[in-house]
Amino acid sequence: MKRQVSLEEISDGRLYGKNDMVKAGCGGCKGCSSCCSGMGNSVILDPFDIFRLTTGLGLTFEMLLDGKIELNVVDGIILPNLKMSEGNETCAFLNDEGRCSIHGYRPGICRLFPLGRYYEELPEGQVAGKRPWVPGKEGMARTFRYFLQVHECPAPNKTKVKVEKWMDTPNLSRYEAFINEWHYFLEDVQERLAQESDEGIKNINLFLLKLFYIRPYEAKLDFYPQFEARMANAKEVLDI
């Protein structure tokens, strides 16, 4: 989801890499679940999020759609997001004690908060071997860094923590490469959709939804090779 705001408005003005220290530590969020309430449809789920949820909970994608997640159009693409409970607008996975019931396999956006990702295009030589990137146009690399959202988390006296530790994600480098590839793939899909009829847009969205989300992933196999095979299929079919 794109945000039409400047970094100066929402951050401390710095960009971070996975090995940098950032003032995001909040002592385990004791007694607070503010970031689990009133989020609307903003906690968008990528294919790895669905892999973690389906394998962690032993549920299918269709089962998750029965009260836990929902589908919405994001920048022209149909994507799943965490569902907020009716009435109190809290995450459907929040338990009676106000704690996350899926903390071990919570989505990437939840792990990231209050950090965000800043995507940018730079000359390839500036990023090769240092952070995740995919080829752009005319020798440019498409990549991202992290930033700290300073107005989002109400916890006082935050402590510094290494970005990699904060993300709590095994093999973070591989995960970052996946996140980067998925983000820019969706951007390319948006460009493709702009050339399509209403029927074409519908067919492409259904194809992507089935390919990356509805079709089960093998729980006992590494997610990333499974994703890469599906990505290759999608790029071939859509010619992007």
PDB file of C-alpha atoms in Angstrom:
ATOM      1  CA  MET A   1       0.000   0.000   0.000  1.00  0.00           C
ATOM      2  CA  LYS A   2       1.459   3.325  -1.087  1.00  0.00           C
ATOM      3  CA  ARG A   3       1.415   6.272   1.317  1.00  0.00           C
ATOM      4  CA  GLN A   4       1.389   9.745  -0.208  1.00  0.00           C
ATOM      5  CA  VAL A   5       3.371  11.425   2.565  1.00  0.00           C
ATOM      6  CA  SER A   6       6.932  12.661   2.969  1.00  0.00           C
ATOM      7  CA  LEU A   7       9.456  10.953   5.233  1.00  0.00           C
ATOM      8  CA  GLU A   8       9.944  14.260   7.043  1.00  0.00           C
ATOM      9  CA  GLU A   9       6.315  14.123   8.210  1.00  0.00           C
ATOM     10  CA  ILE A  10       6.309  10.607   9.624  1.00  0.00           C
ATOM     11  CA  SER A  11       9.902   9.575  10.468  1.00  0.00           C
ATOM     12  CA  ASP A  12      13.011  10.622  12.331  1.00  0.00           C
ATOM     13  CA  GLY A  13      14.597  11.520   8.999  1.00  0.00           C
ATOM     14  CA  ARG A  14      16.895   8.489   8.842  1.00  0.00           C
ATOM     15  CA  LEU A  15      16.972   5.367   6.679  1.00  0.00           C
ATOM     16  CA  TYR A  16      18.165   2.097   8.218  1.00  0.00           C
ATOM     17  CA  GLY A  17      19.635  -1.219   7.112  1.00  0.00           C
ATOM     18  CA  LYS A  18      19.160  -4.548   8.863  1.00  0.00           C
ATOM     19  CA  ASN A  19      22.379  -4.125  10.883  1.00  0.00           C
ATOM     20  CA  ASP A  20      21.534  -0.653  12.189  1.00  0.00           C
ATOM     21  CA  MET A  21      20.212   0.178  15.644  1.00  0.00           C
ATOM     22  CA  VAL A  22      16.802   1.852  15.768  1.00  0.00           C
ATOM     23  CA  LYS A  23      14.788   3.227  18.684  1.00  0.00           C
ATOM     24  CA  ALA A  24      11.831   0.833  18.406  1.00  0.00           C
ATOM     25  CA  GLY A  25      12.068  -1.429  21.478  1.00  0.00           C
ATOM     26  CA  CYS A  26       8.908  -1.254  23.580  1.00  0.00           C
ATOM     27  CA  GLY A  27       9.466  -3.853  26.306  1.00  0.00           C
ATOM     28  CA  GLY A  28       7.289  -6.550  24.752  1.00  0.00           C
ATOM     29  CA  CYS A  29       4.243  -4.271  24.426  1.00  0.00           C
ATOM     30  CA  LYS A  30       3.195  -5.093  28.007  1.00  0.00           C
ATOM     31  CA  GLY A  31      -0.330  -3.884  28.667  1.00  0.00           C
ATOM     32  CA  CYS A  32      -0.667  -2.329  25.210  1.00  0.00           C
ATOM     33  CA  SER A  33      -2.305  -3.499  21.989  1.00  0.00           C
ATOM     34  CA  SER A  34      -2.832  -0.140  20.278  1.00  0.00           C
ATOM     35  CA  CYS A  35      -1.228  -1.295  17.040  1.00  0.00           C
ATOM     36  CA  CYS A  36      -3.694  -4.207  16.896  1.00  0.00           C
ATOM     37  CA  SER A  37      -6.745  -1.932  16.833  1.00  0.00           C
ATOM     38  CA  GLY A  38      -8.346   0.351  14.287  1.00  0.00           C
ATOM     39  CA  MET A  39      -6.044  -0.719  11.455  1.00  0.00           C
ATOM     40  CA  GLY A  40      -8.855  -1.146   8.934  1.00  0.00           C
ATOM     41  CA  ASN A  41      -7.582  -3.135   5.963  1.00  0.00           C
ATOM     42  CA  SER A  42      -4.014  -1.817   6.161  1.00  0.00           C
ATOM     43  CA  VAL A  43      -2.310  -5.033   7.374  1.00  0.00           C
ATOM     44  CA  ILE A  44      -1.871  -6.487   3.896  1.00  0.00           C
ATOM     45  CA  LEU A  45      -0.669 -10.067   3.656  1.00  0.00           C
ATOM     46  CA  ASP A  46       1.954 -11.294   1.219  1.00  0.00           C
ATOM     47  CA  PRO A  47       2.409 -14.938   0.143  1.00  0.00           C
ATOM     48  CA  PHE A  48       4.905 -15.670   2.941  1.00  0.00           C
ATOM     49  CA  ASP A  49       2.436 -14.352   5.514  1.00  0.00           C
ATOM     50  CA  ILE A  50      -0.147 -16.805   4.218  1.00  0.00           C
ATOM     51  CA  PHE A  51       2.424 -19.614   4.260  1.00  0.00           C
ATOM     52  CA  ARG A  52       3.185 -18.880   7.918  1.00  0.00           C
ATOM     53  CA  LEU A  53      -0.471 -18.604   8.903  1.00  0.00           C
ATOM     54  CA  THR A  54      -1.706 -21.695   7.077  1.00  0.00           C
ATOM     55  CA  THR A  55       1.152 -23.893   8.263  1.00  0.00           C
ATOM     56  CA  GLY A  56       1.192 -22.440  11.784  1.00  0.00           C
ATOM     57  CA  LEU A  57      -2.546 -22.729  12.327  1.00  0.00           C
ATOM     58  CA  GLY A  58      -3.156 -25.814  10.210  1.00  0.00           C
ATOM     59  CA  LEU A  59      -5.790 -23.946   8.195  1.00  0.00           C
ATOM     60  CA  THR A  60      -6.362 -23.417   4.493  1.00  0.00           C
ATOM     61  CA  PHE A  61      -6.579 -20.004   2.878  1.00  0.00           C
ATOM     62  CA  GLU A  62     -10.328 -20.484   2.502  1.00  0.00           C
ATOM     63  CA  MET A  63     -10.634 -21.255   6.224  1.00  0.00           C
ATOM     64  CA  LEU A  64      -8.774 -18.045   7.091  1.00  0.00           C
ATOM     65  CA  LEU A  65     -11.277 -16.123   4.975  1.00  0.00           C
ATOM     66  CA  ASP A  66     -13.964 -17.299   7.402  1.00  0.00           C
ATOM     67  CA  GLY A  67     -13.516 -14.487   9.920  1.00  0.00           C
ATOM     68  CA  LYS A  68      -9.747 -13.969  10.176  1.00  0.00           C
ATOM     69  CA  ILE A  69      -8.729 -12.360   6.885  1.00  0.00           C
ATOM     70  CA  GLU A  70     -10.555 -10.656   4.021  1.00  0.00           C
ATOM     71  CA  LEU A  71      -9.933  -9.552   0.439  1.00  0.00           C
ATOM     72  CA  ASN A  72      -9.694  -5.945  -0.707  1.00  0.00           C
ATOM     73  CA  VAL A  73      -8.449  -4.057  -3.757  1.00  0.00           C
ATOM     74  CA  VAL A  74      -5.082  -2.398  -3.119  1.00  0.00           C
ATOM     75  CA  ASP A  75      -3.798  -0.105  -5.886  1.00  0.00           C
ATOM     76  CA  GLY A  76      -5.876  -2.096  -8.375  1.00  0.00           C
ATOM     77  CA  ILE A  77      -4.813  -5.560  -7.167  1.00  0.00           C
ATOM     78  CA  ILE A  78      -6.909  -7.935  -5.048  1.00  0.00           C
ATOM     79  CA  LEU A  79      -4.905  -8.792  -1.924  1.00  0.00           C
ATOM     80  CA  PRO A  80      -5.750 -10.328   1.477  1.00  0.00           C
ATOM     81  CA  ASN A  81      -5.451  -8.429   4.742  1.00  0.00           C
ATOM     82  CA  LEU A  82      -6.006  -9.124   8.438  1.00  0.00           C
ATOM     83  CA  LYS A  83      -9.627  -8.575   9.399  1.00  0.00           C
ATOM     84  CA  MET A  84     -10.676  -6.293  12.230  1.00  0.00           C
ATOM     85  CA  SER A  85     -13.458  -7.574  14.500  1.00  0.00           C
ATOM     86  CA  GLU A  86     -16.777  -5.786  14.128  1.00  0.00           C
ATOM     87  CA  GLY A  87     -17.630  -3.376  16.897  1.00  0.00           C
ATOM     88  CA  ASN A  88     -14.316  -2.885  18.704  1.00  0.00           C
ATOM     89  CA  GLU A  89     -12.203  -2.855  15.527  1.00  0.00           C
ATOM     90  CA  THR A  90      -9.477  -5.073  16.976  1.00  0.00           C
ATOM     91  CA  CYS A  91      -7.486  -7.673  15.071  1.00  0.00           C
ATOM     92  CA  ALA A  92      -9.375 -10.954  14.760  1.00  0.00           C
ATOM     93  CA  PHE A  93      -6.322 -12.745  16.211  1.00  0.00           C
ATOM     94  CA  LEU A  94      -6.203 -10.676  19.409  1.00  0.00           C
ATOM     95  CA  ASN A  95      -7.166 -12.785  22.441  1.00  0.00           C
ATOM     96  CA  ASP A  96      -9.256 -11.828  25.493  1.00  0.00           C
ATOM     97  CA  GLU A  97      -6.131 -10.640  27.336  1.00  0.00           C
ATOM     98  CA  GLY A  98      -5.319  -8.235  24.524  1.00  0.00           C
ATOM     99  CA  ARG A  99      -2.367 -10.305  23.334  1.00  0.00           C
ATOM    100  CA  CYS A 100      -1.539 -11.665  19.892  1.00  0.00           C
ATOM    101  CA  SER A 101      -2.633 -15.296  19.582  1.00  0.00           C
ATOM    102  CA  ILE A 102      -0.419 -15.883  16.514  1.00  0.00           C
ATOM    103  CA  HIS A 103       2.726 -14.102  17.671  1.00  0.00           C
ATOM    104  CA  GLY A 104       5.067 -16.858  16.457  1.00  0.00           C
ATOM    105  CA  TYR A 105       3.735 -16.633  12.905  1.00  0.00           C
ATOM    106  CA  ARG A 106       2.405 -13.082  12.838  1.00  0.00           C
ATOM    107  CA  PRO A 107       2.512 -11.228   9.488  1.00  0.00           C
ATOM    108  CA  GLY A 108       5.501  -9.263   8.278  1.00  0.00           C
ATOM    109  CA  ILE A 109       3.824  -5.863   8.722  1.00  0.00           C
ATOM    110  CA  CYS A 110       3.221  -6.710  12.389  1.00  0.00           C
ATOM    111  CA  ARG A 111       6.873  -7.704  12.824  1.00  0.00           C
ATOM    112  CA  LEU A 112       7.974  -4.512  11.096  1.00  0.00           C
ATOM    113  CA  PHE A 113       5.879  -2.016  13.103  1.00  0.00           C
ATOM    114  CA  PRO A 114       6.676   0.773  13.986  1.00  0.00           C
ATOM    115  CA  LEU A 115       9.200   0.577  11.173  1.00  0.00           C
ATOM    116  CA  GLY A 116       8.223   1.033   7.561  1.00  0.00           C
ATOM    117  CA  ARG A 117       9.940   0.348   4.242  1.00  0.00           C
ATOM    118  CA  TYR A 118      11.169   3.049   1.902  1.00  0.00           C
ATOM    119  CA  TYR A 119      11.505   1.786  -1.679  1.00  0.00           C
ATOM    120  CA  GLU A 120      13.873   3.536  -4.055  1.00  0.00           C
ATOM    121  CA  GLU A 121      15.809   3.162  -7.309  1.00  0.00           C
ATOM    122  CA  LEU A 122      19.566   3.687  -7.184  1.00  0.00           C
ATOM    123  CA  PRO A 123      22.544   2.945  -9.474  1.00  0.00           C
ATOM    124  CA  GLU A 124      23.284  -0.786  -9.197  1.00  0.00           C
ATOM    125  CA  GLY A 125      26.822  -0.193  -7.923  1.00  0.00           C
ATOM    126  CA  GLN A 126      25.501   1.506  -4.791  1.00  0.00           C
ATOM    127  CA  VAL A 127      23.513  -1.478  -3.559  1.00  0.00           C
ATOM    128  CA  ALA A 128      24.973  -4.660  -5.057  1.00  0.00           C
ATOM    129  CA  GLY A 129      25.982  -7.040  -2.262  1.00  0.00           C
ATOM    130  CA  LYS A 130      24.777  -4.689   0.485  1.00  0.00           C
ATOM    131  CA  ARG A 131      20.993  -4.905   0.395  1.00  0.00           C
ATOM    132  CA  PRO A 132      18.280  -6.648  -1.587  1.00  0.00           C
ATOM    133  CA  TRP A 133      17.628  -5.395  -5.089  1.00  0.00           C
ATOM    134  CA  VAL A 134      16.144  -6.376  -8.410  1.00  0.00           C
ATOM    135  CA  PRO A 135      17.113  -4.899 -11.781  1.00  0.00           C
ATOM    136  CA  GLY A 136      15.334  -1.753 -12.852  1.00  0.00           C
ATOM    137  CA  LYS A 137      15.760   0.279 -16.019  1.00  0.00           C
ATOM    138  CA  GLU A 138      19.029   1.551 -17.481  1.00  0.00           C
ATOM    139  CA  GLY A 139      21.392   0.146 -14.865  1.00  0.00           C
ATOM    140  CA  MET A 140      19.236   1.103 -11.913  1.00  0.00           C
ATOM    141  CA  ALA A 141      18.554  -1.163  -8.953  1.00  0.00           C
ATOM    142  CA  ARG A 142      15.163  -1.366  -7.232  1.00  0.00           C
ATOM    143  CA  THR A 143      15.666  -1.742  -3.505  1.00  0.00           C
ATOM    144  CA  PHE A 144      14.487  -0.600  -0.077  1.00  0.00           C
ATOM    145  CA  ARG A 145      15.589   0.545   3.358  1.00  0.00           C
ATOM    146  CA  TYR A 146      13.750   0.868   6.650  1.00  0.00           C
ATOM    147  CA  PHE A 147      12.496   4.003   8.380  1.00  0.00           C
ATOM    148  CA  LEU A 148      11.071   4.627  11.862  1.00  0.00           C
ATOM    149  CA  GLN A 149       7.469   5.862  12.073  1.00  0.00           C
ATOM    150  CA  VAL A 150       7.636   8.262  15.008  1.00  0.00           C
ATOM    151  CA  HIS A 151       3.918   8.970  15.455  1.00  0.00           C
ATOM    152  CA  GLU A 152       2.500   5.437  15.394  1.00  0.00           C
ATOM    153  CA  CYS A 153       3.530   3.594  18.571  1.00  0.00           C
ATOM    154  CA  PRO A 154       2.456   5.259  21.886  1.00  0.00           C
ATOM    155  CA  ALA A 155       4.885   3.275  24.063  1.00  0.00           C
ATOM    156  CA  PRO A 156       7.145   5.634  26.077  1.00  0.00           C
ATOM    157  CA  ASN A 157      10.893   5.388  26.593  1.00  0.00           C
ATOM    158  CA  LYS A 158      11.637   3.165  23.626  1.00  0.00           C
ATOM    159  CA  THR A 159      15.037   1.478  23.565  1.00  0.00           C
ATOM    160  CA  LYS A 160      17.437   0.882  20.704  1.00  0.00           C
ATOM    161  CA  VAL A 161      17.348  -2.507  19.031  1.00  0.00           C
ATOM    162  CA  LYS A 162      19.036  -3.929  15.955  1.00  0.00           C
ATOM    163  CA  VAL A 163      16.673  -3.991  12.967  1.00  0.00           C
ATOM    164  CA  GLU A 164      17.484  -7.646  12.276  1.00  0.00           C
ATOM    165  CA  LYS A 165      16.591  -8.640  15.846  1.00  0.00           C
ATOM    166  CA  TRP A 166      13.430  -6.529  15.777  1.00  0.00           C
ATOM    167  CA  MET A 167      12.196  -8.261  12.612  1.00  0.00           C
ATOM    168  CA  ASP A 168      12.416 -11.671  14.335  1.00  0.00           C
ATOM    169  CA  THR A 169      12.561 -13.474  10.976  1.00  0.00           C
ATOM    170  CA  PRO A 170      14.899 -16.397  10.213  1.00  0.00           C
ATOM    171  CA  ASN A 171      17.252 -15.853   7.268  1.00  0.00           C
ATOM    172  CA  LEU A 172      16.376 -12.156   7.092  1.00  0.00           C
ATOM    173  CA  SER A 173      18.488 -11.549   3.981  1.00  0.00           C
ATOM    174  CA  ARG A 174      16.471 -14.106   2.036  1.00  0.00           C
ATOM    175  CA  TYR A 175      13.233 -12.667   3.403  1.00  0.00           C
ATOM    176  CA  GLU A 176      14.258  -9.144   2.396  1.00  0.00           C
ATOM    177  CA  ALA A 177      15.000 -10.365  -1.137  1.00  0.00           C
ATOM    178  CA  PHE A 178      11.517 -11.903  -1.276  1.00  0.00           C
ATOM    179  CA  ILE A 179       9.864  -8.715   0.043  1.00  0.00           C
ATOM    180  CA  ASN A 180      11.717  -6.612  -2.504  1.00  0.00           C
ATOM    181  CA  GLU A 181      10.857  -8.894  -5.406  1.00  0.00           C
ATOM    182  CA  TRP A 182       7.181  -9.103  -4.396  1.00  0.00           C
ATOM    183  CA  HIS A 183       6.845  -5.321  -4.013  1.00  0.00           C
ATOM    184  CA  TYR A 184       8.267  -4.502  -7.422  1.00  0.00           C
ATOM    185  CA  PHE A 185       6.401  -7.376  -9.058  1.00  0.00           C
ATOM    186  CA  LEU A 186       3.155  -5.816  -7.822  1.00  0.00           C
ATOM    187  CA  GLU A 187       4.262  -2.482  -9.272  1.00  0.00           C
ATOM    188  CA  ASP A 188       4.821  -4.167 -12.644  1.00  0.00           C
ATOM    189  CA  VAL A 189       1.417  -5.829 -12.378  1.00  0.00           C
ATOM    190  CA  GLN A 190      -0.181  -2.418 -11.789  1.00  0.00           C
ATOM    191  CA  GLU A 191       1.377  -1.164 -15.030  1.00  0.00           C
ATOM    192  CA  ARG A 192       0.062  -4.234 -16.849  1.00  0.00           C
ATOM    193  CA  LEU A 193      -3.443  -3.763 -15.433  1.00  0.00           C
ATOM    194  CA  ALA A 194      -3.512  -0.178 -16.707  1.00  0.00           C
ATOM    195  CA  GLN A 195      -3.432  -1.612 -20.241  1.00  0.00           C
ATOM    196  CA  GLU A 196      -6.236  -4.137 -19.672  1.00  0.00           C
ATOM    197  CA  SER A 197     -10.005  -4.120 -20.084  1.00  0.00           C
ATOM    198  CA  ASP A 198     -12.232  -4.672 -17.057  1.00  0.00           C
ATOM    199  CA  GLU A 199     -12.463  -8.356 -17.989  1.00  0.00           C
ATOM    200  CA  GLY A 200      -8.693  -8.579 -18.350  1.00  0.00           C
ATOM    201  CA  ILE A 201      -8.150  -6.965 -14.949  1.00  0.00           C
ATOM    202  CA  LYS A 202     -10.546  -9.446 -13.366  1.00  0.00           C
ATOM    203  CA  ASN A 203      -8.863 -12.450 -14.991  1.00  0.00           C
ATOM    204  CA  ILE A 204      -5.354 -11.342 -13.994  1.00  0.00           C
ATOM    205  CA  ASN A 205      -6.424 -10.730 -10.408  1.00  0.00           C
ATOM    206  CA  LEU A 206      -8.052 -14.160 -10.158  1.00  0.00           C
ATOM    207  CA  PHE A 207      -4.956 -15.782 -11.684  1.00  0.00           C
ATOM    208  CA  LEU A 208      -2.630 -14.113  -9.156  1.00  0.00           C
ATOM    209  CA  LEU A 209      -4.927 -14.819  -6.217  1.00  0.00           C
ATOM    210  CA  LYS A 210      -5.098 -18.515  -7.054  1.00  0.00           C
ATOM    211  CA  LEU A 211      -1.395 -18.815  -7.891  1.00  0.00           C
ATOM    212  CA  PHE A 212       0.109 -17.034  -4.874  1.00  0.00           C
ATOM    213  CA  TYR A 213      -2.543 -17.438  -2.175  1.00  0.00           C
ATOM    214  CA  ILE A 214      -5.279 -20.014  -2.698  1.00  0.00           C
ATOM    215  CA  ARG A 215      -3.127 -22.872  -3.985  1.00  0.00           C
ATOM    216  CA  PRO A 216      -1.590 -24.468  -0.863  1.00  0.00           C
ATOM    217  CA  TYR A 217       2.139 -24.373  -0.219  1.00  0.00           C
ATOM    218  CA  GLU A 218       3.921 -27.518   0.934  1.00  0.00           C
ATOM    219  CA  ALA A 219       4.363 -27.033   4.685  1.00  0.00           C
ATOM    220  CA  LYS A 220       7.372 -29.358   4.920  1.00  0.00           C
ATOM    221  CA  LEU A 221       9.273 -27.625   2.125  1.00  0.00           C
ATOM    222  CA  ASP A 222      11.146 -24.319   2.122  1.00  0.00           C
ATOM    223  CA  PHE A 223       8.777 -21.505   1.142  1.00  0.00           C
ATOM    224  CA  TYR A 224      11.175 -19.521  -1.031  1.00  0.00           C
ATOM    225  CA  PRO A 225      11.801 -22.074  -3.842  1.00  0.00           C
ATOM    226  CA  GLN A 226       8.037 -22.644  -4.010  1.00  0.00           C
ATOM    227  CA  PHE A 227       7.471 -18.916  -4.329  1.00  0.00           C
ATOM    228  CA  GLU A 228      10.169 -18.516  -6.974  1.00  0.00           C
ATOM    229  CA  ALA A 229       8.592 -21.234  -9.121  1.00  0.00           C
ATOM    230  CA  ARG A 230       5.229 -19.494  -8.927  1.00  0.00           C
ATOM    231  CA  MET A 231       6.818 -16.123  -9.637  1.00  0.00           C
ATOM    232  CA  ALA A 232       8.492 -17.493 -12.768  1.00  0.00           C
ATOM    233  CA  ASN A 233       5.111 -18.840 -13.880  1.00  0.00           C
ATOM    234  CA  ALA A 234       3.401 -15.493 -13.253  1.00  0.00           C
ATOM    235  CA  LYS A 235       6.026 -13.495 -15.141  1.00  0.00           C
ATOM    236  CA  GLU A 236       5.833 -15.871 -18.095  1.00  0.00           C
ATOM    237  CA  VAL A 237       2.030 -15.781 -18.263  1.00  0.00           C
ATOM    238  CA  LEU A 238       1.815 -11.989 -17.821  1.00  0.00           C
ATOM    239  CA  ASP A 239       4.949 -11.280 -19.899  1.00  0.00           C
ATOM    240  CA  ILE A 240       6.445  -8.914 -17.327  1.00  0.00           C
TER     241      ILE A 240
END
